[in-house]
Coordinates of C-alpha atoms in Angstrom, one line a residue:
M3 CA 37.3 53.1 -38.6
T4 CA 38.0 53.9 -35.3
D5 CA 37.5 51.6 -32.2
T6 CA 34.6 54.2 -30.3
T7 CA 32.6 54.1 -34.1
M8 CA 32.4 50.2 -33.9
K9 CA 31.4 50.5 -30.3
L10 CA 28.8 52.2 -30.9
E11 CA 27.8 50.3 -33.9
E12 CA 27.9 47.1 -31.6
T13 CA 25.3 49.2 -29.3
T14 CA 22.8 50.6 -31.7
P15 CA 19.2 50.3 -30.9
R16 CA 18.4 46.8 -33.2
S17 CA 22.0 45.2 -32.0
V18 CA 20.6 45.4 -28.6
L19 CA 17.0 44.1 -29.5
S20 CA 18.2 41.4 -31.7
A21 CA 20.5 40.2 -28.4
L22 CA 16.9 40.3 -26.8
K23 CA 15.7 36.8 -27.1
I24 CA 12.5 34.9 -26.0
G25 CA 13.6 31.1 -26.5
P26 CA 15.8 30.9 -29.4
L27 CA 13.7 33.6 -30.9
P28 CA 15.2 37.2 -30.6
I29 CA 12.4 39.4 -29.9
T30 CA 12.5 41.3 -33.8
V31 CA 11.5 37.5 -34.6
Y32 CA 9.1 36.4 -31.7
V33 CA 7.1 39.8 -31.6
P34 CA 6.0 39.6 -35.4
A35 CA 5.1 35.4 -35.2
A36 CA 3.3 36.1 -31.9
L37 CA 1.1 38.8 -33.8
V38 CA 0.6 36.7 -36.8
C39 CA -0.3 33.7 -34.5
A40 CA -2.6 36.0 -32.4
A41 CA -4.4 37.2 -35.6
A42 CA -4.8 33.6 -36.3
V43 CA -6.7 32.9 -33.6
Y44 CA -8.8 35.6 -32.8
S45 CA -10.0 35.3 -36.5
G46 CA -10.5 32.2 -36.5
K47 CA -8.1 31.1 -39.0
L48 CA -5.5 29.1 -36.9
P49 CA -5.2 25.8 -38.7
N50 CA -7.2 23.3 -36.1
D51 CA -4.2 20.2 -36.8
V52 CA -0.4 20.1 -35.2
I53 CA 0.7 23.1 -37.5
G54 CA -1.6 25.5 -35.8
G55 CA -1.3 23.8 -32.1
L56 CA 2.3 23.6 -32.1
S57 CA 2.3 27.5 -33.1
V58 CA 0.2 28.4 -30.3
L59 CA 2.0 26.1 -27.9
M60 CA 5.7 26.8 -28.8
L61 CA 5.3 30.4 -28.5
L62 CA 3.2 30.6 -25.3
G63 CA 6.1 28.4 -24.1
F64 CA 8.8 30.3 -24.5
L65 CA 7.3 33.4 -23.5
L66 CA 6.1 31.8 -19.9
G67 CA 9.5 29.8 -19.6
K68 CA 11.7 33.0 -20.1
L69 CA 9.7 35.3 -17.4
G70 CA 10.1 31.9 -15.5
Q71 CA 13.6 31.7 -15.7
T72 CA 13.5 35.9 -15.1
I73 CA 11.3 36.4 -12.1
P74 CA 13.8 36.3 -9.1
L75 CA 12.1 34.1 -6.6
L76 CA 10.1 32.3 -8.7
K77 CA 13.9 30.8 -11.0
R78 CA 15.0 29.3 -8.2
I79 CA 12.0 27.0 -7.6
G80 CA 11.5 25.5 -11.2
G81 CA 9.6 28.7 -12.0
T82 CA 9.7 27.4 -16.1
A83 CA 7.8 24.9 -15.1
I84 CA 5.3 26.3 -13.0
M85 CA 4.6 29.4 -15.5
C86 CA 4.0 26.6 -18.1
L87 CA 1.9 24.7 -16.4
F88 CA 0.1 27.3 -14.1
V89 CA -0.7 30.3 -16.4
P90 CA -2.5 28.4 -18.9
A91 CA -4.3 26.9 -16.2
A92 CA -6.0 30.1 -14.9
L93 CA -6.6 31.9 -18.7
V94 CA -8.9 28.5 -19.1
A95 CA -10.4 28.8 -15.7
Y96 CA -11.4 32.2 -16.3
G97 CA -12.5 31.7 -20.1
L98 CA -9.4 33.7 -21.1
M99 CA -8.0 31.0 -23.7
P100 CA -10.1 31.7 -27.3
E101 CA -11.8 28.5 -28.3
T102 CA -9.4 28.2 -31.4
A103 CA -6.2 27.7 -29.6
L104 CA -7.9 25.6 -27.2
K105 CA -9.0 23.5 -29.9
A106 CA -5.6 23.0 -31.8
I107 CA -3.9 22.4 -28.5
A108 CA -6.8 19.7 -28.1
T109 CA -5.9 18.3 -31.5
T110 CA -2.0 18.3 -31.0
F111 CA -1.7 17.0 -27.5
R112 CA -4.7 14.3 -27.4
T113 CA -6.1 13.4 -31.0
A114 CA -2.5 13.7 -32.7
N115 CA -0.6 12.3 -29.5
F116 CA 2.0 14.9 -29.7
Q117 CA 3.0 14.0 -26.1
Y118 CA 3.6 10.0 -26.4
F119 CA 6.0 11.5 -29.4
F120 CA 7.7 13.7 -27.1
I121 CA 8.4 10.9 -24.6
A122 CA 8.9 8.5 -27.1
C123 CA 12.2 10.2 -27.8
L124 CA 13.2 11.1 -24.8
V125 CA 13.2 8.0 -23.5
A126 CA 14.8 5.9 -26.4
G127 CA 17.4 8.5 -26.8
S128 CA 18.4 8.9 -22.9
I129 CA 18.7 5.1 -23.1
L130 CA 20.1 4.5 -26.2
G131 CA 22.8 7.1 -25.2
M132 CA 23.9 6.2 -21.9
P133 CA 27.1 4.4 -21.0
H134 CA 26.7 1.0 -20.6
R135 CA 27.6 0.7 -17.0
V136 CA 26.0 3.4 -15.8
L137 CA 22.8 2.3 -17.5
V138 CA 23.1 -1.6 -15.5
Q139 CA 24.2 0.7 -12.3
G140 CA 21.5 2.8 -12.4
F141 CA 18.7 0.7 -13.3
L142 CA 19.9 -1.9 -10.4
R143 CA 20.4 0.8 -7.6
M144 CA 17.5 3.3 -8.4
F145 CA 15.0 0.7 -7.2
V146 CA 16.6 1.0 -3.4
P147 CA 15.9 4.8 -2.8
L148 CA 12.6 4.5 -4.7
L149 CA 11.8 1.4 -2.0
V150 CA 12.9 3.4 1.0
G151 CA 11.4 6.6 -0.1
T152 CA 7.8 4.9 -0.6
L153 CA 8.0 3.7 2.8
S154 CA 9.2 6.8 4.1
A155 CA 6.2 9.1 2.3
I156 CA 3.5 6.7 3.5
A157 CA 4.8 6.8 7.1
I158 CA 5.7 10.5 7.4
G159 CA 2.2 11.5 5.4
I160 CA 0.3 9.7 7.7
A161 CA 1.4 10.9 10.5
V162 CA 1.3 14.5 9.3
G163 CA -2.4 13.6 8.3
L164 CA -3.3 12.6 12.5
L165 CA -1.7 15.8 13.2
F166 CA -4.4 17.5 11.6
G167 CA -7.4 15.6 12.4
H168 CA -7.2 12.7 9.4
S169 CA -7.7 9.2 10.1
P170 CA -4.8 7.0 8.6
K171 CA -7.2 5.5 6.3
E172 CA -8.3 8.8 5.0
T173 CA -5.4 9.8 4.2
F174 CA -3.8 6.8 2.4
F175 CA -6.1 5.9 0.6
F176 CA -7.0 9.7 -0.8
V177 CA -4.0 11.6 -0.2
I178 CA -1.2 9.4 -0.4
I179 CA -1.5 7.1 -2.9
P180 CA -2.7 9.4 -5.8
I181 CA 0.4 11.4 -5.5
I182 CA 2.2 8.2 -5.7
G183 CA 0.3 6.2 -7.8
G184 CA 1.6 7.3 -11.5
G185 CA -0.5 10.1 -12.1
L186 CA -3.8 10.7 -13.5
A187 CA -4.8 8.8 -16.4
E188 CA -3.1 5.5 -14.9
G189 CA -3.4 6.1 -11.2
V190 CA -6.6 8.0 -9.9
L191 CA -8.5 6.7 -13.0
P192 CA -8.3 3.0 -12.2
L193 CA -7.8 4.1 -8.5
S194 CA -12.0 5.7 -9.0
I195 CA -13.2 2.8 -10.7
A196 CA -11.8 0.5 -8.0
Y197 CA -12.8 2.1 -5.0
S198 CA -16.6 2.9 -6.6
E199 CA -16.7 -0.4 -6.9
M200 CA -15.6 -1.7 -3.2
L201 CA -17.3 1.8 -1.4
H202 CA -20.6 2.2 -3.3
R203 CA -20.0 5.3 -4.3
P204 CA -19.9 7.8 -7.8
Q205 CA -16.8 7.2 -9.6
A206 CA -16.6 11.3 -10.2
E207 CA -17.2 12.1 -7.1
L208 CA -14.3 10.0 -5.8
V209 CA -12.2 11.2 -8.9
A210 CA -12.9 14.9 -7.5
Q211 CA -11.7 13.9 -3.5
M212 CA -8.5 12.7 -5.2
V213 CA -7.2 14.8 -8.0
P214 CA -6.0 17.6 -5.9
A215 CA -3.7 14.9 -4.0
A216 CA -2.3 14.6 -7.0
L217 CA -1.5 17.5 -8.6
L218 CA -0.6 19.1 -5.3
G219 CA 1.7 16.6 -5.1
N220 CA 3.3 17.2 -8.3
V221 CA 3.6 21.1 -7.3
V222 CA 5.6 20.3 -4.6
A223 CA 7.9 17.9 -6.6
I224 CA 8.4 20.5 -9.2
V225 CA 9.7 22.7 -6.5
A226 CA 11.6 20.1 -5.0
A227 CA 13.1 19.9 -8.3
G228 CA 14.0 23.4 -8.6
L229 CA 15.5 23.9 -5.4
L230 CA 17.7 20.5 -5.7
A231 CA 19.0 21.9 -9.1
R232 CA 20.1 25.3 -7.3
L233 CA 21.6 23.0 -4.6
A234 CA 23.4 21.2 -7.3
E235 CA 24.8 24.9 -8.8
K236 CA 26.7 25.3 -5.2
R237 CA 27.5 21.8 -4.6
R238 CA 30.1 20.6 -7.3
D239 CA 30.2 17.0 -5.4
L240 CA 26.4 16.4 -4.9
N241 CA 25.6 17.2 -8.9
G242 CA 25.7 14.6 -11.0
Q243 CA 25.1 17.1 -14.2
G244 CA 22.0 14.7 -15.2
M245 CA 23.7 11.8 -14.8
L246 CA 22.5 9.5 -12.0
V247 CA 25.8 6.8 -11.1
K248 CA 28.9 7.9 -10.2
S249 CA 31.7 5.8 -12.1
G250 CA 34.6 3.8 -10.3
D251 CA 36.7 6.2 -10.9
D252 CA 34.3 9.3 -9.7
D253 CA 34.4 10.8 -13.0
I254 CA 31.1 12.5 -14.3
F255 CA 30.0 10.6 -18.1
G256 CA 27.8 12.7 -20.0
P257 CA 24.9 10.7 -21.4
A258 CA 26.5 10.8 -25.0
P259 CA 29.4 12.6 -26.0
S260 CA 28.3 15.8 -27.1
D261 CA 31.0 17.4 -29.1
H262 CA 29.6 15.3 -31.8
P263 CA 28.3 17.7 -34.8
I264 CA 24.6 17.6 -35.4
D265 CA 23.6 14.7 -38.2
L266 CA 20.4 15.5 -40.1
G267 CA 20.7 11.6 -41.3
L268 CA 21.4 10.3 -37.4
L269 CA 18.4 13.0 -36.5
G270 CA 16.1 10.8 -38.9
A271 CA 17.2 7.7 -37.7
G272 CA 16.9 8.6 -33.8
I273 CA 13.1 9.4 -34.6
V274 CA 12.1 5.9 -36.7
L275 CA 13.9 4.5 -33.6
S276 CA 12.0 6.0 -30.8
C277 CA 8.9 5.8 -33.0
V278 CA 9.4 2.1 -33.4
L279 CA 10.2 1.1 -30.0
F280 CA 7.1 3.2 -28.9
V281 CA 5.1 1.2 -31.4
L282 CA 6.6 -2.3 -30.3
G283 CA 5.7 -1.3 -26.1
M284 CA 1.9 -0.5 -27.4
V285 CA 1.9 -3.9 -29.6
L286 CA 2.7 -6.3 -26.6
A287 CA 1.4 -4.5 -23.9
P288 CA -2.4 -6.5 -24.8
T289 CA -0.2 -9.8 -24.8
T290 CA 2.1 -9.2 -21.4
G291 CA -0.5 -7.2 -19.0
I292 CA 2.5 -4.7 -18.7
P293 CA 2.0 -0.8 -20.0
G294 CA 3.7 0.2 -23.3
P295 CA 5.9 2.7 -22.0
I296 CA 8.0 0.3 -20.3
L297 CA 8.0 -2.5 -22.5
M298 CA 9.6 0.7 -25.2
I299 CA 12.1 1.0 -22.2
I300 CA 12.8 -2.9 -22.1
A301 CA 13.4 -3.0 -25.3
A302 CA 15.5 -0.2 -25.1
V303 CA 17.3 -1.4 -22.5
T304 CA 17.9 -4.5 -24.3
L305 CA 19.5 -3.1 -27.6
K306 CA 22.0 -1.0 -25.4
L307 CA 22.9 -3.7 -23.6
T308 CA 23.3 -6.3 -26.1
K309 CA 25.0 -4.0 -29.1
L310 CA 22.7 -4.7 -31.6
L311 CA 23.1 -1.1 -32.7
P312 CA 25.8 0.2 -34.6
A313 CA 27.6 3.4 -32.6
E314 CA 25.6 6.1 -34.7
M315 CA 22.3 4.6 -34.5
E316 CA 22.9 5.2 -30.8
L317 CA 24.1 8.4 -31.3
G318 CA 21.5 9.8 -33.4
A319 CA 18.5 8.8 -30.8
Y320 CA 20.9 11.1 -28.4
Q321 CA 20.2 13.7 -30.6
I322 CA 16.9 13.6 -31.2
N323 CA 16.3 13.6 -27.5
K324 CA 18.4 17.0 -27.0
F325 CA 16.2 18.7 -30.0
M326 CA 13.1 17.3 -28.6
S327 CA 14.1 18.6 -24.8
T328 CA 15.7 21.6 -26.0
N329 CA 12.8 22.7 -27.9
L330 CA 9.7 21.7 -27.1
T331 CA 9.5 21.0 -23.3
F332 CA 7.7 24.4 -22.2
A333 CA 5.6 23.4 -25.3
I334 CA 4.4 20.3 -23.9
L335 CA 4.3 21.6 -20.1
V336 CA 1.9 24.5 -21.5
A337 CA -0.4 21.8 -23.2
M338 CA -0.6 20.2 -19.8
G339 CA -1.5 23.0 -17.9
T340 CA -4.2 23.5 -20.7
L341 CA -5.6 20.2 -21.1
L342 CA -4.6 18.7 -17.4
V343 CA -4.5 21.1 -14.8
S344 CA -7.8 22.1 -13.3
W345 CA -7.2 25.3 -11.2
Q346 CA -10.4 25.2 -9.3
Q347 CA -9.1 22.2 -8.0
L348 CA -5.8 23.2 -7.3
V349 CA -6.8 26.2 -5.7
A350 CA -9.7 24.5 -3.7
S351 CA -6.9 22.2 -2.0
F352 CA -5.3 25.0 -0.5
N353 CA -5.9 24.4 3.4
P354 CA -3.0 24.2 5.8
G355 CA -4.0 20.1 7.0
Y356 CA -4.4 19.3 3.0
I357 CA -0.9 21.0 2.0
A358 CA 1.0 19.9 4.8
I359 CA 0.3 16.0 4.4
C360 CA 1.4 16.5 0.6
T361 CA 3.9 18.9 1.0
A362 CA 5.4 16.5 3.6
T363 CA 4.8 12.9 1.5
V364 CA 6.3 14.4 -1.4
L365 CA 9.7 16.3 0.5
A366 CA 9.9 12.2 2.9
M367 CA 10.3 10.6 -0.8
V368 CA 13.1 13.2 -2.0
A369 CA 15.2 13.3 1.1
S370 CA 14.9 9.5 1.1
G371 CA 16.7 9.7 -2.4
F372 CA 19.1 12.1 -1.7
F373 CA 20.5 10.1 1.9
V374 CA 19.5 6.7 0.0
G375 CA 21.0 7.6 -3.3
K376 CA 24.2 9.0 -1.6
W377 CA 24.6 5.9 0.0
L378 CA 24.4 3.9 -2.9
N379 CA 27.1 5.8 -4.7
M380 CA 25.1 7.6 -6.6
Y381 CA 24.7 11.7 -7.3
P382 CA 22.4 12.6 -5.0
V383 CA 20.4 15.5 -6.3
E384 CA 19.8 13.4 -9.6
A385 CA 18.8 10.6 -7.0
A386 CA 16.5 13.3 -5.3
I387 CA 15.0 14.2 -8.6
V388 CA 14.4 10.6 -9.7
T389 CA 12.7 9.4 -6.5
A390 CA 10.7 12.7 -6.7
C391 CA 8.9 11.2 -10.2
H392 CA 7.3 9.3 -8.0
S393 CA 5.1 11.7 -7.2
G394 CA 4.4 12.8 -10.6
L395 CA 1.5 13.1 -13.1
G396 CA 2.4 10.4 -15.3
G397 CA 5.0 11.2 -18.5
T398 CA 3.7 14.4 -18.5
G399 CA 4.5 15.3 -15.0
D400 CA 7.9 13.7 -15.4
V401 CA 8.7 16.0 -18.3
A402 CA 7.5 19.3 -15.5
I403 CA 9.5 17.7 -13.0
L404 CA 13.0 17.2 -14.7
G405 CA 12.3 20.6 -16.6
A406 CA 12.5 22.5 -13.1
A407 CA 15.8 20.7 -12.7
D408 CA 17.0 20.6 -16.5
R409 CA 17.5 16.8 -16.1
M410 CA 15.4 15.8 -19.0
G411 CA 18.6 13.2 -19.6
L412 CA 16.7 11.2 -16.8
M413 CA 13.7 10.8 -18.2
A414 CA 14.6 7.1 -18.7
F415 CA 14.6 6.0 -15.0
A416 CA 11.5 8.5 -14.4
Q417 CA 9.4 6.4 -16.3
I418 CA 10.4 3.6 -14.3
A419 CA 9.6 5.2 -11.2
T420 CA 6.5 6.9 -12.3
R421 CA 5.0 3.9 -13.9
V422 CA 6.4 1.0 -12.4
G423 CA 6.3 2.5 -8.8
G424 CA 2.5 3.8 -9.7
A425 CA 1.7 0.4 -10.8
I426 CA 2.4 -1.8 -7.8
M427 CA 1.2 1.5 -5.9
I428 CA -2.1 1.1 -7.4
V429 CA -2.2 -2.9 -6.5
I430 CA -1.6 -2.6 -3.4
A431 CA -3.8 0.0 -2.6
T432 CA -6.6 -1.9 -4.5
L433 CA -6.0 -4.6 -2.4
A434 CA -6.2 -3.1 0.8
M435 CA -8.9 -0.9 -0.2
K436 CA -11.2 -4.6 -0.4
V437 CA -10.1 -6.0 2.8
A438 CA -10.9 -2.2 4.9
S439 CA -14.0 -2.2 3.5

């Protein structure tokens, strides 16, 4: 067979189509799979369970993720997260999301709590698969940029608010705090209850007032994370490649050895460890008063520091972390966009003053994380991304921000920034509102 014949065979239409992929699927597989799923949706035969929900979420997530990675401008600012979040939100708002698909997504995301399974695997794997020294240094140092970033965000946000005619009280309580309060369920919801009691205003009215700030702040954080990732590609000295802290000899350590072959048994061990740690957090939460996800982090850190787990168990947690982040991140983002993002509230918040306040608040936090992190011998890009997660919409907001930057290995640090930082701000805001009212 001649070289010319071989080249012709390599470039047949079939080989070209097979080379084109949407997510991990060749387009010759993706299109039939999507047609089967669409037929089930529009005939009302889609199972209202995790199987039906994951079918829709993964196929739509792979497609939107591919578009976000392809569209020229969008791919430079976290386009995958933006597409996966806001296209489904718009489809729901305009009545274009079929009811059958919507029910299956809600069952998977809410009833089956698949989002918590996803986050549990990411958190356990990112901690247990992390080098010991980096783990200790990271948790100790991250609170400094987080504190400086929070103070900077409040100061800059209030200053910009004054420029647009907003009072410091209005800006602080109804724009800044919803952004850095830890998300919707963990932040806006308890805030609205406390504000309602003290201000004697309907809770629904307060929720509607605060949600746009939380959403818009998260959008700014996603875009900032995407831009930071692009900066990291050009400036290797600023790029930790997903590692938060520099080692003493300035080597870059990965979160775990990546050259180990995938072990199916260890994947199972990783799932069990992730689930048990999450359950432990939920069991202890009512007794301690500490949120379950934070207790899960504490338990995982304790296991890592005491070296109670065999090394292969830590490797299993790391491998399930990589599996989940590689295959299910886009699906979780689509579920978030479908069920949590209000398109109407997001559009209603688009006025110059409101956008300026939200943008300035988040960028002040990100810039503080960048420069303070650099001063503390952390990788500036990673430090800034973790600090940006303080303005995320809870755990799922962290997924969106880290997904935009392709830094899912930072999930444990992001959860601390979001949940601990958010809880502290909720307490401060509640006490301050009590004094102010």
